[in-house]
């Protein structure tokens, strides 16, 4: 029988099969398309908790924009759908700009989780107040609050945000159990500053999970000084390389902490004098994720170090993901070590769960040691030689070497980092002459065009012009969603031939944020034709 002769009635399917099919679709699409279609059976199915508990009204795009549903869809939800299903809704994902319109539709008596995109201090001052129409929902019902900041980072605002925004959220949301303040791109919101503020700032007797950025290590210590009475899960990124503590903290053990994630770059004295002693106090830790850059550690971190400082001291540890980047002065103890020498220190039973990269310079060694699978979203300062592994969690990468990066290297980057969104390149060495000759004939490169389908941010400020050509030439690299470009003025003018080169036009068309060094305030008409979105 031909397929066009076979008619299948969707509503004729058993309920179990119909539910399986509808679960493959987004809840918003299911409700918008099928709600009130004059069949009671279908209405009963789609009004079940499966399709009404969680409603996502936004869609992050590949270039870090936030798309909301259309006005037509929003009107239908606000007028016809939400008033009838509001009692089922437990979780809402919203663009902050449309929060008021959606929350005013009904009471939402079971709403407990709220995720807000495009959040900022103005949204907080308008809605997180005692005069807010949503005060009852926020203060009594919301237990899980996730705030995704838009890009308005200003270092001068850090302390203001700590007291007037973050601190007020802790105080205003009376039953908050989980708070995550996150970003779509690095440094898009002011980090927390606590070390010079009283212990009543950011106090909570209910919060058990916190995800946030802080400026320095002593801001992390302040979070663990007892002001968060129920805290058992902490995910923290320290944004600045640390220094000697301004304040001495007297800390006891941290028996309630079960899950801890920290990402930072620190000096040797901070690692041994502060980070390790802090971790040793976590006697009941079960999940530990460490992403650490250490400047000139005392010893090469290997299996013995991991056991002595972590595994043997944490009897309840079940999950240990780690990434250590060390910059070590060249000496006899590390001069002749190879990758195999390091990996042989690990027992065979876990040999395949650990990998490393070791790169020798003139005066120092750059050493990466990490657990597998690699569970972190950032991998810094890799060089030409890196393992053939799929890093499917990494979205941010920096590459740095004193020898050239050739076209094949960037092909391997695209293969090994399939979800890469942010790429920083540091290399002033020109590509080989043979590659430059090859680049003059675009037809020879058509079969090797490198595609970065998710790349939105590219930093080419500290590179030879060859790498600007490598990425902007659409016969070498295809960047369909590039929206942020950092680049040198001279290199940009040279490679684009003062914005007349057709080969480099396509990859520049979607750029919205262009940072040129040094800055130029006046541009030509050709420039604006090249960057129509700037």
Short mmCIF file of C-alpha atoms in Angstrom, two decimals:
data_model
loop_
_atom_site.label_atom_id
_atom_site.label_comp_id
_atom_site.label_asym_id
_atom_site.label_seq_id
_atom_site.Cartn_x
_atom_site.Cartn_y
_atom_site.Cartn_z
CA UNK A 1 0.00 0.00 0.00
CA UNK A 2 1.33 3.45 -0.87
CA UNK A 3 1.88 5.86 2.01
CA UNK A 4 -0.50 8.46 0.55
CA UNK A 5 -3.28 5.88 0.62
CA UNK A 6 -2.84 5.22 4.34
CA UNK A 7 -4.78 7.60 6.58
CA UNK A 8 -3.95 7.63 10.27
CA UNK A 9 -6.25 9.34 12.77
CA UNK A 10 -4.06 10.71 15.55
CA UNK A 11 -6.95 10.61 18.01
CA UNK A 12 -7.52 6.97 17.17
CA UNK A 13 -4.27 6.02 18.85
CA UNK A 14 -4.29 4.59 22.38
CA UNK A 15 -3.82 7.23 25.08
CA UNK A 16 -0.43 5.84 26.11
CA UNK A 17 0.91 6.14 22.54
CA UNK A 18 -0.56 9.60 22.10
CA UNK A 19 1.10 10.82 25.30
CA UNK A 20 4.48 9.44 24.16
CA UNK A 21 4.15 11.35 20.88
CA UNK A 22 3.15 14.61 22.55
CA UNK A 23 6.04 14.35 25.03
CA UNK A 24 8.39 14.71 22.08
CA UNK A 25 7.06 18.24 21.56
CA UNK A 26 7.53 21.37 23.63
CA UNK A 27 4.75 21.91 26.19
CA UNK A 28 4.10 25.41 24.85
CA UNK A 29 3.57 24.06 21.33
CA UNK A 30 1.31 21.26 22.56
CA UNK A 31 -0.93 23.61 24.54
CA UNK A 32 -1.03 26.33 21.87
CA UNK A 33 -1.88 23.90 19.05
CA UNK A 34 -4.24 21.48 20.78
CA UNK A 35 -5.91 23.25 23.70
CA UNK A 36 -9.71 23.49 23.24
CA UNK A 37 -9.87 21.70 19.89
CA UNK A 38 -13.34 20.41 20.69
CA UNK A 39 -12.35 16.98 21.88
CA UNK A 40 -12.67 16.31 25.59
CA UNK A 41 -10.29 13.36 25.49
CA UNK A 42 -7.46 15.44 24.04
CA UNK A 43 -8.17 18.29 26.44
CA UNK A 44 -7.96 15.92 29.38
CA UNK A 45 -4.61 14.61 28.15
CA UNK A 46 -2.87 17.93 27.55
CA UNK A 47 -4.15 19.45 30.80
CA UNK A 48 -2.36 16.74 32.77
CA UNK A 49 0.69 17.69 34.82
CA UNK A 50 3.05 16.35 32.15
CA UNK A 51 2.22 19.22 29.82
CA UNK A 52 1.31 21.97 32.30
CA UNK A 53 3.78 21.72 35.20
CA UNK A 54 6.66 23.43 33.35
CA UNK A 55 6.12 26.17 30.76
CA UNK A 56 9.04 27.69 28.87
CA UNK A 57 8.16 30.96 27.14
CA UNK A 58 11.68 31.76 25.89
CA UNK A 59 14.21 30.24 23.55
CA UNK A 60 17.92 31.15 23.78
CA UNK A 61 19.36 31.46 20.29
CA UNK A 62 22.80 30.49 19.05
CA UNK A 63 23.96 34.13 19.08
CA UNK A 64 23.00 34.66 22.75
CA UNK A 65 19.78 36.51 21.98
CA UNK A 66 16.61 35.59 23.82
CA UNK A 67 13.54 34.97 21.68
CA UNK A 68 10.13 35.12 23.30
CA UNK A 69 7.07 33.52 21.83
CA UNK A 70 5.13 35.66 19.38
CA UNK A 71 2.56 38.21 20.56
CA UNK A 72 -0.15 36.10 18.97
CA UNK A 73 0.87 33.04 20.99
CA UNK A 74 1.26 35.06 24.15
CA UNK A 75 -2.21 36.58 23.72
CA UNK A 76 -3.76 33.12 23.36
CA UNK A 77 -1.98 31.85 26.47
CA UNK A 78 -2.93 34.86 28.57
CA UNK A 79 -6.56 34.97 27.44
CA UNK A 80 -7.49 31.32 26.97
CA UNK A 81 -4.95 28.82 28.26
CA UNK A 82 -3.25 30.04 31.45
CA UNK A 83 -6.51 30.96 33.23
CA UNK A 84 -7.60 27.31 32.89
CA UNK A 85 -4.34 25.54 33.76
CA UNK A 86 -2.69 27.99 36.20
CA UNK A 87 -3.32 25.71 39.18
CA UNK A 88 -1.07 23.04 37.57
CA UNK A 89 1.87 25.34 36.81
CA UNK A 90 4.89 24.69 39.04
CA UNK A 91 7.71 26.15 36.95
CA UNK A 92 7.84 29.17 34.64
CA UNK A 93 10.70 30.19 32.34
CA UNK A 94 10.23 33.78 31.24
CA UNK A 95 11.78 36.79 29.60
CA UNK A 96 11.81 39.37 32.41
CA UNK A 97 10.19 41.89 30.08
CA UNK A 98 7.05 39.73 29.84
CA UNK A 99 6.99 38.50 33.43
CA UNK A 100 4.34 40.98 34.55
CA UNK A 101 1.97 40.18 31.72
CA UNK A 102 2.10 36.43 32.38
CA UNK A 103 2.05 36.51 36.18
CA UNK A 104 -0.97 38.85 36.31
CA UNK A 105 -3.13 36.33 34.44
CA UNK A 106 -3.83 34.11 37.46
CA UNK A 107 -2.82 33.21 41.01
CA UNK A 108 -0.55 30.22 40.24
CA UNK A 109 -1.07 28.64 43.67
CA UNK A 110 1.52 25.88 43.01
CA UNK A 111 4.21 27.94 41.30
CA UNK A 112 7.51 27.30 43.10
CA UNK A 113 10.22 27.66 40.44
CA UNK A 114 10.98 30.77 38.40
CA UNK A 115 13.68 31.25 35.78
CA UNK A 116 14.08 34.78 34.45
CA UNK A 117 16.13 35.69 31.37
CA UNK A 118 17.40 39.23 30.69
CA UNK A 119 17.49 39.95 34.39
CA UNK A 120 19.19 43.09 35.75
CA UNK A 121 19.12 45.47 38.69
CA UNK A 122 16.20 47.46 37.26
CA UNK A 123 14.03 44.36 37.11
CA UNK A 124 14.92 43.61 40.74
CA UNK A 125 14.10 47.13 41.95
CA UNK A 126 10.77 47.09 40.12
CA UNK A 127 9.42 43.67 41.03
CA UNK A 128 11.32 42.40 44.07
CA UNK A 129 9.72 44.91 46.44
CA UNK A 130 7.04 44.94 49.12
CA UNK A 131 4.83 46.93 46.72
CA UNK A 132 5.09 44.37 43.94
CA UNK A 133 1.90 42.73 42.69
CA UNK A 134 3.74 39.42 42.97
CA UNK A 135 4.93 39.82 46.53
CA UNK A 136 2.89 36.89 47.81
CA UNK A 137 4.17 34.53 45.09
CA UNK A 138 7.78 35.62 45.51
CA UNK A 139 7.88 35.65 49.29
CA UNK A 140 5.77 32.60 50.10
CA UNK A 141 5.91 30.26 47.11
CA UNK A 142 9.16 30.58 45.17
CA UNK A 143 11.74 28.08 46.40
CA UNK A 144 13.86 27.87 43.22
CA UNK A 145 15.01 31.10 41.59
CA UNK A 146 17.29 31.17 38.54
CA UNK A 147 18.35 34.56 37.20
CA UNK A 148 20.07 34.77 33.81
CA UNK A 149 21.68 38.18 33.47
CA UNK A 150 21.82 40.30 30.40
CA UNK A 151 25.17 41.88 29.67
CA UNK A 152 25.47 44.93 31.94
CA UNK A 153 28.68 44.17 33.86
CA UNK A 154 30.34 47.12 35.56
CA UNK A 155 33.06 46.60 38.17
CA UNK A 156 32.00 49.75 40.01
CA UNK A 157 28.56 48.20 40.59
CA UNK A 158 29.81 45.05 42.35
CA UNK A 159 29.33 46.16 45.95
CA UNK A 160 26.09 47.95 45.09
CA UNK A 161 24.71 44.75 43.53
CA UNK A 162 25.77 42.70 46.55
CA UNK A 163 23.78 44.81 49.00
CA UNK A 164 20.93 46.21 46.88
CA UNK A 165 20.24 43.28 44.57
CA UNK A 166 21.73 39.97 45.78
CA UNK A 167 21.39 40.77 49.47
CA UNK A 168 17.83 41.94 49.01
CA UNK A 169 16.91 38.74 47.13
CA UNK A 170 18.10 36.68 50.12
CA UNK A 171 15.97 38.82 52.41
CA UNK A 172 12.90 39.20 50.18
CA UNK A 173 12.37 35.56 49.13
CA UNK A 174 11.47 34.09 52.52
CA UNK A 175 11.34 30.42 51.47
CA UNK A 176 14.17 30.33 48.95
CA UNK A 177 15.97 26.97 48.82
CA UNK A 178 17.84 27.24 45.52
CA UNK A 179 19.33 30.40 44.01
CA UNK A 180 21.36 30.41 40.79
CA UNK A 181 22.66 33.63 39.29
CA UNK A 182 24.15 32.72 35.93
CA UNK A 183 25.21 34.26 32.64
CA UNK A 184 25.00 33.50 28.95
CA UNK A 185 28.50 34.88 28.36
CA UNK A 186 31.49 35.58 30.66
CA UNK A 187 31.39 38.70 32.84
CA UNK A 188 27.81 39.63 32.07
CA UNK A 189 26.88 40.42 35.66
CA UNK A 190 28.67 41.89 38.71
CA UNK A 191 30.09 39.18 40.99
CA UNK A 192 29.40 39.01 44.71
CA UNK A 193 31.56 41.07 47.10
CA UNK A 194 31.19 39.99 50.73
CA UNK A 195 34.56 40.21 52.50
CA UNK A 196 34.06 43.81 53.68
CA UNK A 197 30.35 43.51 54.53
CA UNK A 198 28.64 42.33 57.73
CA UNK A 199 27.68 38.67 58.14
CA UNK A 200 24.00 39.60 57.97
CA UNK A 201 24.44 40.34 54.24
CA UNK A 202 23.15 37.43 52.12
CA UNK A 203 21.94 35.60 55.22
CA UNK A 204 19.51 32.71 54.84
CA UNK A 205 18.17 29.98 57.09
CA UNK A 206 16.49 28.10 54.21
CA UNK A 207 18.86 28.14 51.24
CA UNK A 208 20.50 24.79 50.51
CA UNK A 209 21.83 25.35 46.97
CA UNK A 210 23.67 28.41 45.62
CA UNK A 211 25.31 29.07 42.26
CA UNK A 212 27.06 32.44 41.97
CA UNK A 213 30.23 34.32 40.98
CA UNK A 214 32.45 36.08 43.53
CA UNK A 215 35.44 38.35 43.01
CA UNK A 216 38.05 36.90 45.39
CA UNK A 217 38.67 33.83 47.50
CA UNK A 218 37.81 35.66 50.72
CA UNK A 219 34.34 36.33 49.29
CA UNK A 220 33.96 32.55 49.02
CA UNK A 221 35.09 32.15 52.63
CA UNK A 222 32.49 34.71 53.68
CA UNK A 223 29.76 32.58 52.08
CA UNK A 224 30.91 29.67 54.26
CA UNK A 225 31.14 31.55 57.55
CA UNK A 226 27.76 30.31 58.79
CA UNK A 227 25.44 32.88 57.24
CA UNK A 228 23.87 30.16 55.05
CA UNK A 229 22.57 27.78 57.71
CA UNK A 230 21.29 24.96 55.47
CA UNK A 231 23.77 25.16 52.58
CA UNK A 232 24.77 21.77 51.18
CA UNK A 233 25.46 22.58 47.52
CA UNK A 234 27.71 25.44 46.41
CA UNK A 235 28.78 26.26 42.86
CA UNK A 236 31.10 29.26 42.76
CA UNK A 237 33.38 30.90 40.21
CA UNK A 238 36.10 33.27 41.46
CA UNK A 239 36.52 35.87 38.75
CA UNK A 240 39.82 37.51 39.75
CA UNK A 241 43.22 35.98 40.43
CA UNK A 242 43.61 36.05 44.18
CA UNK A 243 45.89 37.82 46.58
CA UNK A 244 46.61 37.61 50.31
CA UNK A 245 43.36 37.71 52.27
CA UNK A 246 42.22 41.03 53.63
CA UNK A 247 40.41 39.38 56.51
CA UNK A 248 41.18 36.34 58.64
CA UNK A 249 38.28 33.88 58.86
CA UNK A 250 37.99 31.43 61.73
CA UNK A 251 36.23 28.42 60.24
CA UNK A 252 35.24 25.07 61.63
CA UNK A 253 34.45 21.94 59.65
CA UNK A 254 31.76 22.10 56.99
CA UNK A 255 29.91 18.81 57.62
CA UNK A 256 26.68 19.89 55.91
CA UNK A 257 28.30 20.61 52.55
CA UNK A 258 27.67 17.68 50.20
CA UNK A 259 28.39 19.13 46.75
CA UNK A 260 31.06 21.73 45.97
CA UNK A 261 32.21 23.23 42.68
CA UNK A 262 34.86 25.93 42.44
CA UNK A 263 36.54 27.51 39.43
CA UNK A 264 39.41 29.93 39.87
CA UNK A 265 42.96 30.90 38.96
CA UNK A 266 45.14 31.31 42.03
CA UNK A 267 48.65 31.81 43.25
CA UNK A 268 50.62 28.95 44.78
CA UNK A 269 50.14 30.29 48.33
CA UNK A 270 46.37 30.50 47.89
CA UNK A 271 46.13 26.89 46.73
CA UNK A 272 48.20 25.41 49.56
CA UNK A 273 47.37 27.94 52.26
CA UNK A 274 43.66 28.50 51.63
CA UNK A 275 41.99 26.21 49.09
CA UNK A 276 43.34 22.88 50.36
CA UNK A 277 42.65 23.70 54.05
CA UNK A 278 39.11 24.73 53.08
CA UNK A 279 38.51 21.49 51.19
CA UNK A 280 39.89 19.45 54.10
CA UNK A 281 37.09 20.85 56.27
CA UNK A 282 34.45 19.32 53.98
CA UNK A 283 34.34 16.03 55.84
CA UNK A 284 31.07 14.78 54.32
CA UNK A 285 31.55 15.96 50.76
CA UNK A 286 30.04 13.59 48.16
CA UNK A 287 30.52 15.49 44.89
CA UNK A 288 33.60 17.61 44.26
CA UNK A 289 34.27 19.53 41.03
CA UNK A 290 37.53 21.47 40.87
CA UNK A 291 38.56 23.70 37.96
CA UNK A 292 41.78 25.29 39.13
CA UNK A 293 44.62 27.21 37.55
CA UNK A 294 47.67 27.27 39.85
CA UNK A 295 50.67 29.54 39.37
CA UNK A 296 53.87 27.56 40.06
CA UNK A 297 52.64 24.86 42.50
CA UNK A 298 55.16 23.23 44.85
CA UNK A 299 54.91 19.85 43.14
CA UNK A 300 53.57 18.37 39.95
CA UNK A 301 49.98 17.31 40.67
CA UNK A 302 49.66 13.57 40.13
CA UNK A 303 47.85 10.55 41.54
CA UNK A 304 49.67 10.76 44.88
CA UNK A 305 48.67 14.39 45.34
CA UNK A 306 45.03 13.67 44.50
CA UNK A 307 44.90 10.82 47.00
CA UNK A 308 46.76 12.57 49.79
CA UNK A 309 44.88 15.86 49.55
CA UNK A 310 41.40 14.78 48.41
CA UNK A 311 40.40 11.13 48.12
CA UNK A 312 41.93 9.86 51.39
CA UNK A 313 40.55 12.83 53.33
CA UNK A 314 36.99 12.58 51.98
CA UNK A 315 35.56 9.16 52.87
CA UNK A 316 32.10 9.95 51.46
CA UNK A 317 33.39 11.24 48.11
CA UNK A 318 31.54 9.54 45.25
CA UNK A 319 32.06 11.92 42.30
CA UNK A 320 35.35 13.74 41.72
CA UNK A 321 35.74 15.76 38.53
CA UNK A 322 38.87 17.84 38.27
CA UNK A 323 40.88 20.04 35.95
CA UNK A 324 44.23 21.44 37.03
CA UNK A 325 46.21 23.90 34.93
CA UNK A 326 49.67 24.55 36.34
CA UNK A 327 52.37 26.95 35.21
CA UNK A 328 55.59 25.48 36.62
CA UNK A 329 59.12 26.83 36.52
CA UNK A 330 61.38 24.49 34.59
CA UNK A 331 63.55 22.34 36.90
CA UNK A 332 65.05 18.88 37.14
CA UNK A 333 61.92 17.28 38.61
CA UNK A 334 59.77 18.08 35.59
CA UNK A 335 62.26 18.67 32.78
CA UNK A 336 62.23 15.12 31.44
CA UNK A 337 58.69 14.09 32.29
CA UNK A 338 56.43 12.99 29.46
CA UNK A 339 52.69 12.45 29.30
CA UNK A 340 53.22 8.71 29.80
CA UNK A 341 55.40 9.36 32.86
CA UNK A 342 52.56 11.28 34.47
CA UNK A 343 49.76 8.90 33.54
CA UNK A 344 51.74 5.92 34.84
CA UNK A 345 51.43 7.34 38.35
CA UNK A 346 47.73 6.51 38.20
CA UNK A 347 46.58 2.94 38.88
CA UNK A 348 45.64 1.00 35.78
CA UNK A 349 42.07 0.74 37.01
CA UNK A 350 41.58 4.48 36.46
CA UNK A 351 44.23 5.08 33.78
CA UNK A 352 41.59 5.61 31.10
CA UNK A 353 39.71 8.08 33.31
CA UNK A 354 42.56 10.59 33.45
CA UNK A 355 44.43 12.45 30.75
CA UNK A 356 46.96 15.25 30.60
CA UNK A 357 48.79 17.70 28.37
CA UNK A 358 52.33 18.86 29.10
CA UNK A 359 54.01 21.58 27.05
CA UNK A 360 57.58 22.75 27.61
CA UNK A 361 58.55 26.37 27.04
CA UNK A 362 61.90 28.10 27.43
CA UNK A 363 61.56 28.73 31.17
CA UNK A 364 58.39 26.99 32.30
CA UNK A 365 56.02 24.09 31.78
CA UNK A 366 52.32 24.38 31.07
CA UNK A 367 50.66 21.32 32.57
CA UNK A 368 47.02 20.23 32.26
CA UNK A 369 45.65 17.30 34.26
CA UNK A 370 41.98 16.38 34.04
CA UNK A 371 39.46 13.64 34.72
CA UNK A 372 37.45 12.00 31.96
CA UNK A 373 34.90 12.54 30.69
CA UNK A 374 35.73 16.26 30.80
CA UNK A 375 32.75 17.79 32.62
CA UNK A 376 33.63 21.50 32.55
CA UNK A 377 32.53 24.17 30.11
CA UNK A 378 35.88 25.98 29.93
CA UNK A 379 39.30 24.78 28.77
CA UNK A 380 42.08 27.42 28.79
CA UNK A 381 45.42 27.76 27.03
CA UNK A 382 45.74 24.57 25.03
CA UNK A 383 48.48 24.33 22.40
CA UNK A 384 48.98 22.54 19.10
CA UNK A 385 49.15 19.12 20.76
CA UNK A 386 46.01 18.00 22.58
CA UNK A 387 44.36 14.56 22.94
CA UNK A 388 41.89 13.25 20.39
CA UNK A 389 38.90 13.50 22.70
CA UNK A 390 35.40 14.86 22.17
CA UNK A 391 35.05 17.65 24.74
CA UNK A 392 31.28 17.82 24.47
CA UNK A 393 30.78 20.05 27.52
CA UNK A 394 33.27 22.75 26.55
CA UNK A 395 31.71 25.93 25.19
CA UNK A 396 34.62 28.29 25.97
CA UNK A 397 38.17 27.66 24.76
CA UNK A 398 41.44 29.58 24.54
CA UNK A 399 44.38 28.42 22.40
CA UNK A 400 47.89 29.76 22.89
CA UNK A 401 51.20 28.65 21.38
CA UNK A 402 54.58 29.98 20.27
CA UNK A 403 54.51 27.90 17.08
CA UNK A 404 51.97 28.42 14.28
CA UNK A 405 48.42 27.10 14.29
CA UNK A 406 47.76 25.63 10.87
CA UNK A 407 44.45 25.06 9.10
CA UNK A 408 44.44 21.42 10.23
CA UNK A 409 44.69 22.49 13.87
CA UNK A 410 41.46 24.46 13.61
CA UNK A 411 39.82 21.49 11.90
CA UNK A 412 40.71 19.38 14.94
CA UNK A 413 39.32 22.10 17.22
CA UNK A 414 36.00 22.01 15.39
CA UNK A 415 35.87 18.21 15.71
CA UNK A 416 36.96 17.99 19.35
CA UNK A 417 34.79 20.87 20.59
CA UNK A 418 31.49 20.44 18.73
CA UNK A 419 29.52 22.86 20.97
CA UNK A 420 32.14 25.61 21.06
CA UNK A 421 30.65 29.09 21.49
CA UNK A 422 33.54 31.27 22.66
CA UNK A 423 37.07 31.05 21.21
CA UNK A 424 40.11 33.15 22.17
CA UNK A 425 43.29 32.82 20.10
CA UNK A 426 46.79 33.97 21.11
CA UNK A 427 49.52 33.45 18.51
CA UNK A 428 51.74 36.00 16.76
CA UNK A 429 53.58 33.44 14.63
CA UNK A 430 52.60 33.40 10.93
CA UNK A 431 51.25 30.25 9.40
CA UNK A 432 53.61 28.28 7.18
CA UNK A 433 54.42 29.58 3.72
CA UNK A 434 52.84 26.54 2.09
CA UNK A 435 49.56 27.35 3.82
CA UNK A 436 49.70 30.98 2.69
CA UNK A 437 50.25 29.88 -0.89
CA UNK A 438 47.37 27.47 -0.62
CA UNK A 439 45.08 30.20 0.71
CA UNK A 440 45.54 32.18 -2.49
CA UNK A 441 43.53 29.56 -4.35
CA UNK A 442 40.11 29.41 -2.68
CA UNK A 443 38.97 26.51 -4.83
CA UNK A 444 41.59 24.22 -3.28
CA UNK A 445 40.15 24.88 0.18
CA UNK A 446 36.46 24.39 -0.60
CA UNK A 447 36.52 20.78 0.53
CA UNK A 448 38.12 21.71 3.86
CA UNK A 449 35.97 24.63 4.97
CA UNK A 450 35.80 24.47 8.77
CA UNK A 451 32.39 24.98 10.30
CA UNK A 452 31.76 26.28 13.81
CA UNK A 453 27.95 26.13 13.97
CA UNK A 454 27.64 27.43 17.55
CA UNK A 455 30.51 29.93 17.73
CA UNK A 456 29.20 33.35 18.80
CA UNK A 457 32.29 35.09 20.23
CA UNK A 458 35.77 35.26 18.71
CA UNK A 459 38.82 37.07 20.11
CA UNK A 460 41.53 37.86 17.53
CA UNK A 461 43.20 40.81 19.23
CA UNK A 462 46.52 39.11 19.93
CA UNK A 463 47.19 37.20 16.73
CA UNK A 464 49.09 37.39 13.49
CA UNK A 465 47.01 38.55 10.52
CA UNK A 466 47.08 34.98 9.17
CA UNK A 467 44.58 33.93 11.87
CA UNK A 468 42.26 36.81 11.06
CA UNK A 469 42.35 35.59 7.47
CA UNK A 470 41.87 32.01 8.69
CA UNK A 471 38.60 32.84 10.44
CA UNK A 472 37.10 35.64 8.36
CA UNK A 473 37.71 34.07 4.95
CA UNK A 474 34.51 32.17 4.21
CA UNK A 475 36.40 29.68 2.02
CA UNK A 476 38.38 28.60 5.07
CA UNK A 477 35.94 28.98 7.96
CA UNK A 478 32.16 29.29 8.17
CA UNK A 479 30.79 31.21 11.19
CA UNK A 480 27.01 31.46 10.73
CA UNK A 481 26.30 32.83 14.22
CA UNK A 482 29.31 35.02 15.00
CA UNK A 483 27.93 37.99 16.95
CA UNK A 484 30.90 39.27 18.98
CA UNK A 485 34.34 39.98 17.54
CA UNK A 486 37.42 41.36 19.34
CA UNK A 487 40.11 42.32 16.85
CA UNK A 488 43.05 44.64 16.20
CA UNK A 489 42.40 47.67 14.03
CA UNK A 490 45.38 47.13 11.73
CA UNK A 491 44.63 43.43 11.27
CA UNK A 492 40.98 44.06 10.45
CA UNK A 493 41.81 46.72 7.86
CA UNK A 494 44.53 44.58 6.31
CA UNK A 495 42.57 41.34 5.95
CA UNK A 496 39.33 43.00 4.80
CA UNK A 497 41.27 45.32 2.47
CA UNK A 498 39.61 48.31 4.10
CA UNK A 499 36.23 46.53 4.02
CA UNK A 500 36.20 45.72 0.31
CA UNK A 501 37.28 42.03 0.39
CA UNK A 502 34.25 39.92 -0.59
CA UNK A 503 35.82 36.75 0.81
CA UNK A 504 35.73 38.09 4.39
CA UNK A 505 32.36 39.86 4.23
CA UNK A 506 30.03 36.93 4.98
CA UNK A 507 31.51 36.04 8.38
CA UNK A 508 31.22 39.69 9.49
CA UNK A 509 27.59 40.26 8.52
CA UNK A 510 26.01 39.09 11.81
CA UNK A 511 28.48 40.74 14.19
CA UNK A 512 26.63 42.94 16.70
CA UNK A 513 29.44 43.71 19.16
CA UNK A 514 32.71 44.73 17.57
CA UNK A 515 35.61 45.65 19.85
CA UNK A 516 38.47 47.18 17.87
CA UNK A 517 41.85 47.93 19.46
CA UNK A 518 42.67 50.77 19.48
CA UNK A 519 39.13 52.13 19.47
CA UNK A 520 37.96 54.21 16.52
CA UNK A 521 34.88 56.41 16.77
CA UNK A 522 34.46 57.34 13.10
CA UNK A 523 34.12 54.72 10.37
CA UNK A 524 33.69 54.71 6.62
CA UNK A 525 30.54 53.80 4.69
CA UNK A 526 32.26 50.58 3.62
CA UNK A 527 32.72 49.69 7.29
CA UNK A 528 29.00 49.95 8.04
CA UNK A 529 28.14 47.99 4.92
CA UNK A 530 30.53 45.29 6.17
CA UNK A 531 29.07 45.29 9.69
CA UNK A 532 25.40 46.21 9.18
CA UNK A 533 24.39 44.95 12.65
CA UNK A 534 26.94 46.99 14.63
#
